[in-house]
Structures are given as structure tokens and as C-alpha cells.
Coordinates of C-alpha atoms and ligand atoms in Angstrom, one line a residue:
M24 CA -15.3 0.0 2.7
D25 CA -14.7 -3.7 1.8
K26 CA -15.4 -6.5 4.2
F27 CA -14.6 -10.2 4.5
L28 CA -17.1 -12.9 5.1
I29 CA -15.3 -16.0 6.4
T30 CA -17.0 -19.3 7.3
G31 CA -14.9 -21.0 9.9
G32 CA -14.6 -24.4 11.6
T33 CA -12.5 -26.2 9.0
Q34 CA -8.9 -27.5 9.4
V35 CA -6.4 -25.3 7.5
K36 CA -4.2 -27.5 5.3
G37 CA -2.0 -26.7 2.3
E38 CA 0.8 -24.6 1.0
V39 CA 1.3 -20.8 0.7
V40 CA 4.0 -18.9 -1.3
I41 CA 5.4 -16.0 0.7
S42 CA 5.9 -12.6 -0.8
G43 CA 8.7 -10.1 -0.4
A44 CA 8.7 -8.4 3.0
K45 CA 6.7 -5.1 3.1
N46 CA 9.0 -3.8 5.8
A47 CA 12.1 -4.5 3.7
A48 CA 10.6 -3.3 0.4
L49 CA 9.8 0.1 1.8
P50 CA 13.4 1.1 3.0
L51 CA 14.8 -0.6 -0.2
L52 CA 12.6 1.6 -2.4
A53 CA 13.8 4.7 -0.4
A54 CA 17.4 3.6 -0.8
M55 CA 17.0 3.6 -4.6
I56 CA 17.1 7.4 -4.3
L57 CA 20.8 7.2 -3.4
A58 CA 21.9 5.5 -6.6
E59 CA 23.3 7.7 -9.5
T60 CA 22.5 4.9 -12.0
P61 CA 19.4 2.8 -12.4
V62 CA 18.3 0.2 -9.8
T63 CA 16.2 -2.9 -10.3
L64 CA 14.4 -4.4 -7.3
H65 CA 12.7 -7.9 -7.5
N66 CA 10.2 -9.7 -5.3
V67 CA 8.5 -6.4 -4.4
P68 CA 5.0 -7.2 -3.0
T69 CA 1.9 -5.6 -4.6
L70 CA 0.6 -3.7 -1.5
K71 CA -1.1 -0.4 -0.9
D72 CA 1.9 0.8 1.2
V73 CA 4.4 0.0 -1.6
N74 CA 2.2 1.7 -4.2
T75 CA 2.0 4.8 -2.0
L76 CA 5.8 5.0 -1.7
V77 CA 6.3 4.4 -5.4
K78 CA 3.9 7.3 -6.0
L79 CA 5.7 9.5 -3.5
I80 CA 9.1 8.9 -5.1
A81 CA 7.7 9.5 -8.6
G82 CA 6.5 12.9 -7.2
T83 CA 10.1 14.0 -6.8
G84 CA 10.5 13.6 -10.6
I85 CA 12.5 10.4 -10.3
T86 CA 11.5 7.8 -13.0
I87 CA 10.2 4.8 -11.1
E88 CA 7.9 2.1 -12.2
K89 CA 6.5 -1.2 -10.9
N90 CA 5.8 -4.1 -13.3
G91 CA 4.5 -7.1 -11.4
D92 CA 7.0 -7.7 -8.6
T93 CA 9.8 -5.7 -10.2
V94 CA 10.5 -2.0 -9.6
T95 CA 13.0 0.0 -11.7
C96 CA 14.2 3.4 -10.7
D97 CA 16.3 6.1 -12.4
T98 CA 17.1 9.2 -10.3
S99 CA 18.7 11.3 -13.0
T100 CA 15.3 13.0 -13.6
I101 CA 14.7 14.2 -10.0
N102 CA 13.5 17.8 -9.8
S103 CA 12.1 18.1 -6.3
Y104 CA 13.0 17.1 -2.7
Y105 CA 9.4 17.3 -1.4
A106 CA 7.3 14.5 0.1
P107 CA 3.7 15.8 0.5
Y108 CA 1.4 15.3 3.5
E109 CA -1.3 13.9 1.3
L110 CA 0.8 10.8 0.6
V111 CA 2.8 10.6 3.9
K112 CA -0.3 10.7 6.0
T113 CA -1.5 7.4 4.4
M114 CA 1.9 5.7 4.8
R115 CA 4.0 6.9 7.7
A116 CA 7.1 4.9 6.5
S117 CA 7.4 7.6 3.9
I118 CA 9.7 9.3 6.4
L119 CA 12.3 6.9 5.1
V120 CA 12.9 9.1 2.1
L121 CA 14.2 11.9 4.4
G122 CA 17.7 10.4 4.8
P123 CA 18.3 9.5 1.2
L124 CA 17.0 12.8 -0.2
L125 CA 19.1 14.7 2.3
A126 CA 22.2 12.6 1.6
R127 CA 21.9 12.6 -2.1
F128 CA 20.8 16.2 -2.8
G129 CA 21.7 18.1 0.3
Q130 CA 18.1 19.0 1.2
A131 CA 14.7 17.5 1.8
E132 CA 11.2 18.6 2.8
V133 CA 9.2 15.6 4.1
S134 CA 5.8 15.8 5.9
L135 CA 6.0 14.6 9.5
P136 CA 4.2 11.3 9.5
G137 CA 1.1 11.2 11.7
G138 CA 0.7 8.7 14.5
C139 CA -1.3 5.7 13.8
A140 CA -3.7 3.3 15.6
I141 CA -0.9 1.5 17.5
G142 CA 0.9 4.5 18.8
S143 CA 2.2 8.1 18.4
R144 CA 5.1 6.8 16.3
P145 CA 7.5 9.8 16.9
V146 CA 10.6 10.2 14.7
D147 CA 12.8 12.2 17.1
Q148 CA 15.6 9.6 16.7
H149 CA 15.6 10.0 13.0
L150 CA 16.0 13.8 13.3
K151 CA 18.6 13.6 16.2
A152 CA 20.8 11.3 14.1
L153 CA 20.7 13.5 11.0
E154 CA 21.5 16.6 13.2
A155 CA 24.4 14.7 14.6
M156 CA 25.6 14.4 11.0
G157 CA 25.5 18.2 10.6
A158 CA 22.0 18.6 9.1
T159 CA 20.0 21.7 10.0
I160 CA 16.5 20.5 10.7
T161 CA 13.4 22.7 11.3
V162 CA 9.8 21.6 11.6
E163 CA 7.4 24.0 10.0
N164 CA 3.7 23.6 9.3
G165 CA 4.0 19.8 9.8
Y166 CA 7.0 19.4 7.5
V167 CA 10.5 18.4 8.4
K168 CA 12.9 20.8 6.5
A169 CA 16.4 19.4 6.4
K170 CA 19.5 20.9 4.9
A171 CA 23.0 19.6 4.7
P172 CA 25.8 22.0 5.8
L173 CA 27.2 24.4 3.1
D174 CA 30.6 23.6 1.6
K175 CA 33.5 26.1 1.4
D176 CA 32.0 27.6 -1.8
G177 CA 28.7 28.1 -0.1
N178 CA 27.0 25.3 -2.0
R179 CA 24.9 22.5 -0.5
G180 CA 27.6 20.2 0.9
R181 CA 27.6 16.7 2.4
L182 CA 26.6 15.3 5.8
K183 CA 29.5 14.5 8.1
G184 CA 30.3 11.2 9.7
C185 CA 29.6 11.1 13.4
H186 CA 29.3 8.9 16.5
F187 CA 25.7 8.4 17.4
T188 CA 23.8 6.2 19.9
F189 CA 20.1 5.7 19.5
D190 CA 18.1 6.3 22.7
M191 CA 16.0 3.2 22.0
V192 CA 16.1 0.5 19.3
T193 CA 14.3 2.0 16.3
V194 CA 14.0 0.1 12.9
G195 CA 13.1 3.2 10.9
G196 CA 15.6 5.4 12.7
T197 CA 18.4 2.9 12.0
E198 CA 17.4 2.7 8.4
N199 CA 17.2 6.4 7.7
T200 CA 20.5 6.9 9.4
I201 CA 22.5 4.3 7.6
M202 CA 21.1 5.5 4.3
A203 CA 22.3 9.1 5.1
A204 CA 25.6 7.9 6.5
A205 CA 26.4 5.9 3.3
L206 CA 27.1 9.2 1.4
A207 CA 28.4 11.3 4.3
E208 CA 31.9 12.7 4.4
G209 CA 33.9 10.5 6.8
T210 CA 32.9 7.6 9.0
T211 CA 29.8 7.1 11.1
H212 CA 29.7 4.9 14.2
L213 CA 26.2 3.9 15.2
E214 CA 25.3 2.2 18.5
N215 CA 22.1 0.6 19.7
C216 CA 21.1 -0.2 16.1
A217 CA 18.0 -2.3 15.2
R218 CA 19.0 -5.8 14.1
E219 CA 15.8 -6.7 12.3
P220 CA 16.2 -8.8 9.1
E221 CA 14.7 -5.9 7.1
V222 CA 17.5 -3.6 8.3
V223 CA 20.1 -6.3 7.3
D224 CA 18.4 -6.5 3.9
L225 CA 18.7 -2.7 3.4
A226 CA 22.4 -2.7 4.5
N227 CA 23.1 -5.6 2.1
M228 CA 21.6 -3.7 -0.8
L229 CA 23.6 -0.5 0.1
V230 CA 26.8 -2.6 0.1
K231 CA 25.9 -3.9 -3.4
M232 CA 25.4 -0.2 -4.4
G233 CA 29.0 0.5 -3.2
A234 CA 28.4 1.5 0.4
K235 CA 31.0 0.5 3.0
I236 CA 29.2 -0.9 6.1
E237 CA 30.6 -3.1 8.9
G238 CA 28.7 -4.8 11.6
I239 CA 25.6 -5.5 9.6
G240 CA 23.1 -7.4 11.7
T241 CA 24.6 -6.2 15.0
A242 CA 23.8 -3.3 17.3
Y243 CA 27.0 -1.5 16.4
M244 CA 27.5 -0.5 12.8
T245 CA 30.3 1.5 11.1
I246 CA 29.6 3.2 7.9
E247 CA 32.5 4.8 5.9
G248 CA 30.9 7.4 3.6
V249 CA 31.6 7.2 -0.1
D250 CA 31.3 9.9 -2.8
K251 CA 28.6 8.1 -4.8
L252 CA 26.5 5.0 -4.9
N253 CA 25.6 3.1 -8.1
G254 CA 22.6 1.2 -9.2
C255 CA 22.3 -2.6 -8.8
E256 CA 19.9 -5.5 -9.1
Y257 CA 18.5 -6.8 -5.8
S258 CA 15.7 -9.0 -4.4
V259 CA 13.6 -8.3 -1.4
V260 CA 14.0 -10.7 1.6
P261 CA 10.9 -12.9 2.3
D262 CA 8.3 -11.6 4.7
R263 CA 8.8 -13.2 8.1
I264 CA 5.6 -11.7 9.5
E265 CA 3.4 -12.9 6.6
T266 CA 5.1 -16.4 7.0
G267 CA 4.4 -16.5 10.8
S268 CA 0.8 -15.3 10.2
Y269 CA -0.1 -18.1 7.8
L270 CA 1.8 -20.8 9.8
A271 CA -0.2 -19.7 12.9
L272 CA -3.4 -20.6 11.0
A273 CA -2.3 -24.3 11.3
M274 CA -2.2 -23.9 15.1
M275 CA -5.6 -22.3 15.2
T276 CA -7.3 -25.3 13.5
G277 CA -5.1 -28.3 14.3
G278 CA -4.0 -28.3 10.7
E279 CA -0.8 -28.2 8.7
V280 CA 0.7 -25.4 6.6
T281 CA 3.8 -25.3 4.5
A282 CA 5.1 -21.8 3.8
K283 CA 7.3 -21.6 0.7
K284 CA 9.9 -19.1 -0.7
T285 CA 10.7 -18.1 2.9
E286 CA 13.6 -18.4 5.4
A287 CA 13.4 -20.0 8.9
S288 CA 16.5 -18.0 9.9
L289 CA 14.5 -14.8 9.8
M290 CA 12.1 -15.9 12.5
Q291 CA 13.7 -18.3 15.0
S292 CA 12.0 -16.6 18.0
V293 CA 8.6 -17.1 16.4
L294 CA 9.2 -20.8 15.5
K295 CA 10.4 -21.5 19.0
K296 CA 7.2 -20.1 20.4
F297 CA 5.2 -22.3 18.0
E298 CA 7.1 -25.4 19.3
E299 CA 6.6 -24.2 22.9
M300 CA 2.8 -24.3 22.1
G301 CA 3.1 -27.9 20.9
A302 CA 3.4 -27.4 17.1
Q303 CA 5.7 -29.7 15.1
V304 CA 8.0 -27.4 13.1
T305 CA 10.1 -28.7 10.2
V306 CA 12.3 -26.4 8.1
G307 CA 14.1 -26.6 4.7
S308 CA 16.3 -24.2 2.7
D309 CA 13.3 -22.1 1.5
W310 CA 10.3 -23.6 3.3
I311 CA 8.8 -24.1 6.8
N312 CA 6.1 -26.7 7.7
V313 CA 4.0 -26.4 10.9
K314 CA 1.7 -29.2 12.0
M315 CA -0.6 -29.0 15.0
A316 CA -2.2 -32.0 16.5
G317 CA -4.9 -31.1 19.0
R318 CA -5.0 -27.8 21.0
P319 CA -2.0 -25.5 21.4
K320 CA -0.6 -25.1 24.9
A321 CA -0.6 -21.7 26.7
V322 CA 2.6 -19.7 26.5
D323 CA 4.1 -16.4 27.8
I324 CA 5.2 -13.8 25.2
R325 CA 7.0 -10.5 25.6
T326 CA 7.7 -8.4 22.5
L327 CA 11.2 -7.0 22.1
P328 CA 13.5 -5.9 19.3
H329 CA 15.0 -8.7 17.0
P330 CA 16.1 -11.4 17.6
A331 CA 13.5 -11.5 20.4
F332 CA 9.8 -12.1 19.7
P333 CA 8.5 -9.5 17.2
T334 CA 5.7 -7.1 18.0
D335 CA 4.3 -7.6 14.5
M336 CA 3.4 -11.2 15.5
Q337 CA 1.8 -10.3 18.9
A338 CA -1.8 -10.0 17.7
Q339 CA -1.5 -13.3 15.7
L340 CA 0.0 -15.2 18.6
M341 CA -2.5 -13.8 21.0
T342 CA -5.2 -15.3 18.8
V343 CA -3.6 -18.7 19.1
C344 CA -3.5 -18.2 22.9
C345 CA -7.2 -17.5 22.9
I346 CA -8.0 -21.2 22.1
A347 CA -4.9 -22.7 23.9
E348 CA -5.0 -24.9 26.9
G349 CA -4.2 -22.8 30.0
T350 CA -3.4 -19.2 30.7
S351 CA -1.0 -17.1 28.6
T352 CA 0.6 -13.8 29.5
I353 CA 1.6 -11.3 26.8
I354 CA 3.6 -8.2 27.4
E355 CA 3.8 -5.6 24.5
N356 CA 7.0 -3.7 25.1
I357 CA 7.3 -1.8 21.7
F358 CA 4.1 0.1 21.1
E359 CA 1.8 1.8 23.6
N360 CA -1.5 0.9 22.0
R361 CA -1.2 -2.5 20.3
Y362 CA -4.1 -4.3 21.9
M363 CA -7.0 -2.9 19.7
H364 CA -7.7 -6.4 18.5
V365 CA -8.6 -7.4 22.1
P366 CA -12.2 -6.1 22.2
E367 CA -12.9 -7.6 18.8
L368 CA -11.6 -11.0 19.9
Q369 CA -13.6 -10.7 23.1
R370 CA -16.7 -10.3 20.9
M371 CA -15.9 -13.7 19.4
G372 CA -15.7 -15.3 22.9
A373 CA -12.1 -14.8 23.8
N374 CA -11.3 -14.4 27.5
I375 CA -8.6 -11.7 27.7
K376 CA -7.9 -9.2 30.4
V377 CA -5.6 -6.2 29.6
D378 CA -3.8 -4.2 32.3
G379 CA -1.5 -1.6 30.7
H380 CA 1.1 -3.4 28.5
T381 CA 0.1 -6.8 29.9
A382 CA -2.7 -9.1 28.5
V383 CA -3.7 -12.2 30.3
V384 CA -5.4 -14.7 28.0
Q385 CA -7.4 -17.6 29.5
G386 CA -7.8 -20.2 26.7
V387 CA -11.3 -21.2 25.7
D388 CA -12.5 -24.3 23.9
K389 CA -13.7 -22.4 20.9
L390 CA -14.4 -19.0 19.4
N391 CA -17.8 -18.0 17.9
A392 CA -18.5 -16.1 14.7
A393 CA -19.4 -12.4 15.2
P394 CA -19.3 -9.2 13.3
V395 CA -16.0 -7.5 14.0
I396 CA -14.0 -4.5 12.9
A397 CA -10.3 -4.4 11.8
T398 CA -8.4 -1.6 13.5
D399 CA -4.8 -2.0 12.2
L400 CA -2.7 -4.2 9.9
R401 CA -1.7 -7.0 12.2
A402 CA -5.0 -6.9 14.2
S403 CA -6.9 -7.5 10.9
M404 CA -4.9 -10.7 10.3
S405 CA -5.6 -11.8 13.9
L406 CA -9.3 -11.4 13.3
V407 CA -9.0 -13.5 10.1
M408 CA -7.3 -16.2 12.1
A409 CA -10.1 -16.1 14.7
A410 CA -12.8 -16.2 12.1
V411 CA -11.1 -19.3 10.4
A412 CA -11.2 -21.1 13.7
A413 CA -14.7 -19.9 14.8
Q414 CA -17.9 -21.8 14.2
G415 CA -20.1 -20.0 11.8
E416 CA -19.7 -17.0 9.4
T417 CA -17.8 -14.0 10.6
C418 CA -18.0 -10.5 9.0
I419 CA -14.8 -8.4 9.3
E420 CA -15.2 -4.8 8.4
R421 CA -12.5 -2.2 7.3
I422 CA -10.3 -4.8 5.8
Y423 CA -8.4 -2.1 3.9
H424 CA -6.0 -2.5 6.8
I425 CA -5.0 -6.0 5.7
D426 CA -4.5 -4.9 2.1
R427 CA -1.6 -2.7 3.4
G428 CA 0.5 -5.7 4.4
Y429 CA -0.8 -9.0 3.0
E430 CA -0.4 -9.5 -0.8
Y431 CA -3.3 -11.4 -2.5
V432 CA -4.6 -12.3 0.9
E433 CA -7.9 -14.0 -0.2
D434 CA -6.1 -16.1 -2.8
K435 CA -3.6 -17.3 -0.3
L436 CA -6.2 -18.1 2.3
R437 CA -8.3 -20.0 -0.3
G438 CA -5.2 -21.9 -1.2
L439 CA -5.2 -23.1 2.4
G440 CA -8.8 -24.2 2.2
V441 CA -10.3 -21.2 3.9
T442 CA -13.9 -20.2 2.8
I443 CA -13.6 -16.4 2.3
E444 CA -15.4 -13.8 0.3
R445 CA -14.5 -10.1 -0.1
V446 CA -17.7 -8.0 -0.2
K447 CA -17.0 -4.7 -2.0
G448 CA -18.0 -1.7 0.0
E449 CA -19.8 1.4 -1.3
Ligands
EPZ27 C1 9.0 -0.7 11.9 O1 8.3 0.5 12.3 C2 7.9 -1.5 11.2 N1 7.4 -0.8 10.0 C3 6.8 -1.9 12.1 O2 5.9 -2.7 11.4 C4 7.3 -2.6 13.4 O3 6.3 -2.9 14.3 C5 8.4 -1.8 14.0 O4 9.4 -1.4 13.1 C6 9.1 -2.5 15.2 O5 9.6 -3.7 14.8 C7 8.2 -0.7 8.9 O6 9.3 -1.2 8.9 C8 7.7 0.0 7.8 P1 10.5 1.7 15.4 P2 9.1 1.8 12.9 O7 11.1 3.0 15.0 O8 10.4 1.8 12.3 C9 9.7 4.4 19.3 C10 3.8 -3.6 10.7 O9 2.9 -4.1 11.3 N2 10.4 5.4 18.5 O10 11.4 0.5 15.6 O11 8.2 2.9 12.9 C11 8.4 4.1 18.6 O12 7.4 4.9 19.1 C12 4.5 -2.3 11.2 O13 4.3 -4.1 9.6 C13 10.6 6.7 19.1 O14 10.3 6.9 20.2 O15 9.3 1.3 14.5 C14 8.2 2.6 19.1 O16 7.6 2.7 20.4 C15 3.9 -1.8 12.5 N3 11.3 7.6 18.4 C16 9.6 2.1 19.2 O17 10.5 3.2 19.2 C17 11.8 7.4 17.1 O18 12.4 8.3 16.5 C18 10.0 1.2 18.0 O19 9.7 2.0 16.8 C19 11.5 6.1 16.5 C20 10.9 5.2 17.2

């Protein structure tokens, strides 16, 4: 397995170009299945998770190819509605093909995604919503088998519009459901929807494909089903979590970072926290600059659904808190096990105490280099941030985690003046 060698202690200064959002690209790729004519998607990041989903969609017989950051898809060649465990187990967001396959072709067989390091990641809400739309769903041998109701001639019919309220805010559950509802017979009213920018991006592309959706970006959406959806050309929204991760590097080292090809409107709660910690934040139409003079100030963080502070930035902000002046309190409300970066940060000298969902971080003057292990995607970025600030050379093992969500990560870090080397594993 590959590892990173990072020599820390320098101020991070420079510019970084932000890629398309992983968490938007994945549902947008799944939504391509709904189109009867070809779709072209731009600004798709080159990431392991994206490549896995492209492979899974190709496995259904659909013609899909990725050239650079553009993906084209033609669903006329589909010959299977099956998403195998071998692929789904490596990328749990594959469950997002369930709604589109079911809506478009009346049936789907998708492996249940496993849990992952940060939590059990159930999909009960996805299944409940599809059942509310008339789907028959069974789970057999680890596979979700879903069938739309039969029509009056006994053929695979269409899902039916319904009124459904999610038990909790779920990004993937909202995405699967709006994709299924877009082709349902009748109107679907959804309450307690996720409002993340990536959900908005998906809804906007569906509208461009001919879907009729009201309430985009709100907790209450109305989707009037249409008979078919057509292809379109669309571009993935910038990655707000990648943006926040690189900007936070400026705060770790008293430096200055400008993130380009991004949008401040996607991440107001994160930028407000940066300012609360003493950073100077300046924004433009497609760029954000963060400048940090001296040490950041301690801050309290609680992760909640958008537009509140995002769980995907929790590990990164905790790392800034590790070297802040004062004591910070962090409450992780979304996932049950998203503190696996804590023991690794403690090895580097961080003073963190975890009690259930709450972490209390006592800021220290500096972190020290140490061999550490990445445990999940955002934790791996938090360790990179700590290594960049620490005195000495840090070795981070299992960095395949970071390759899932940060495109060209070494190049972008080097562009900010970071001394980093990827050591190829056996
Ligand atoms: C998406 O995951 C993101 N992934 C996650 O990003 C992100 O952390 C998460 O949303 C929350 O913002 C993608 O978009 C590919 P949820 P998702 O359904 O959709 C519970 C990253 O680092 N829940 O909003 O799987 C669930 O257990 C990743 O980029 C149910 O109980 O998250 C969790 O506690 C990590 N039943 C909470 O809801 C369900 O049916 C939120 O999960 C669905 C979810």
C-alpha cells in the first residue's frame, strides 16, 4: 500500500484549482441512467470512487466512457439491471443506481452496500421511500431486489407518486428518491429532504433532462413524474469539502491559500468558522482566499445537515483546533464513528479527549512528526494537514483512502509549497 512522506514546518502559501465535487459527480453519474438519449457530464474528478461507479454502470451494458474530466453515456445499449457486490463493496454510493434503474427499467438488483469505517451506513430510508412509491423490495443474499408494480397488461409498470417524509435527513436517500420520482406516474411530495449543494446539483441536472421539480434546495420537494427524460450537457458543481480542506491548510501554518474554480456560496458555515478562528476570508465570484496571521483561536463545532457545519469537514477542522489557542468542543451528530483520526493525531502530540459523540480539543503549541495510519477519506486529509504543520518528517500509511476523494492530491499540495513524496507500496 502506498504511503506519503511529508516534511512539515513550512508556511503554506499559494493557489489551488478545485475539482468537481465527488459527492455530486456520483449521483449525477447515476442519474445518467435515466436519460433516453446521450448525456455529457463535464468537470468530473478523476477519483477511485468515480472510476468504480463508471465501471459499475458499464457493467449493465450502458455505453459510458470517461475522457479526462468529461463522461459521456448512452443508455440504449443497457442489457442488465444488476450491480454486483464486487464493485458495490468498494464504493457504497453505488446504491445510488437503485432508484434510476428501477425508475427507468422497472427492476433492479443492487448489492447492499457494506458499512464503512465511519459507521454502519444503513439504507433503510432509500428502501422505505421506493416502497412508498409502489416498489416491491426484497433483500436476498445481500442483494436488494426491487420491482416496479405491474401495469394492467401484466408488464413491468411505473412507480407511483407518493407523499413521503424521511425519518432523518439523508443525502443519498433524498438523491435516490428524487431520481426515482422523476419518472414516476403522478406527483411525489417529499419532506425532510437533504439540502446539500450536491443534492441541488442533481436536481438541477434532472430539470435540465426534463424533470419537473419544485422546492430545490429546500427540505420540501415536489416532483411531478414525466414519461421520459432526455440527455443533456451538464457540469459538476465545485467540491466544497476539497475547497475547505485546502483552505484549512493556511490556518494550520499561518499561511495564505487561494482556492480557484470554487464557490463560497456552497460553504458559508465553514467560512464562518474559519473567521471565528481568526482567519481573514475574502471571496470572489469563483475564488476564496484565506489568510491566517498567528495561531487560530479555539472554536466550538457541531456537525449537522446543510446549511449547518458539514460532517465531512469535521476531521479537518479538528486538526486546526489541535494547534489553536484555547479549548475547542466538537460534537459529531451525523456518523457514529467519525473520530478515528483522533488516536493518530494524539500520536503527533494533539491533546484530544473523546466522550461518545463529543471531542474536547486542548490546543497545543505544535504537533510533532510521527508514523500514522489513515483510516478513512477525510481522516486521511486531516493527517496530511497535521503533517504539514508538524516539525519533521511524517509517514502516513494507507493513503489509498485519500485517493478516493482528492484528485491529484500530491500535485495540488506541492503547488501550495508542501514537501510531499508518495512511496509506492508493494
Ligand atoms: C453522503 O453520504 C456523503 N457521501 C458523505 O460523504 C457525507 O458525509 C454524508 O452524505 C452526510 O453529509 C456521498 O454523497 C457519496 P446520509 P450518505 O444518508 O448519503 C443515516 C465523504 O467523506 N442514514 O446523509 O451515505 C446514516 O447512517 C462522505 O465524502 C440512515 O440511518 O449519508 C447517517 O448517520 C462520507 N438510513 C445519516 O443518516 C438511511 O437510509 C446521514 O447519512 C440513510 C442514512
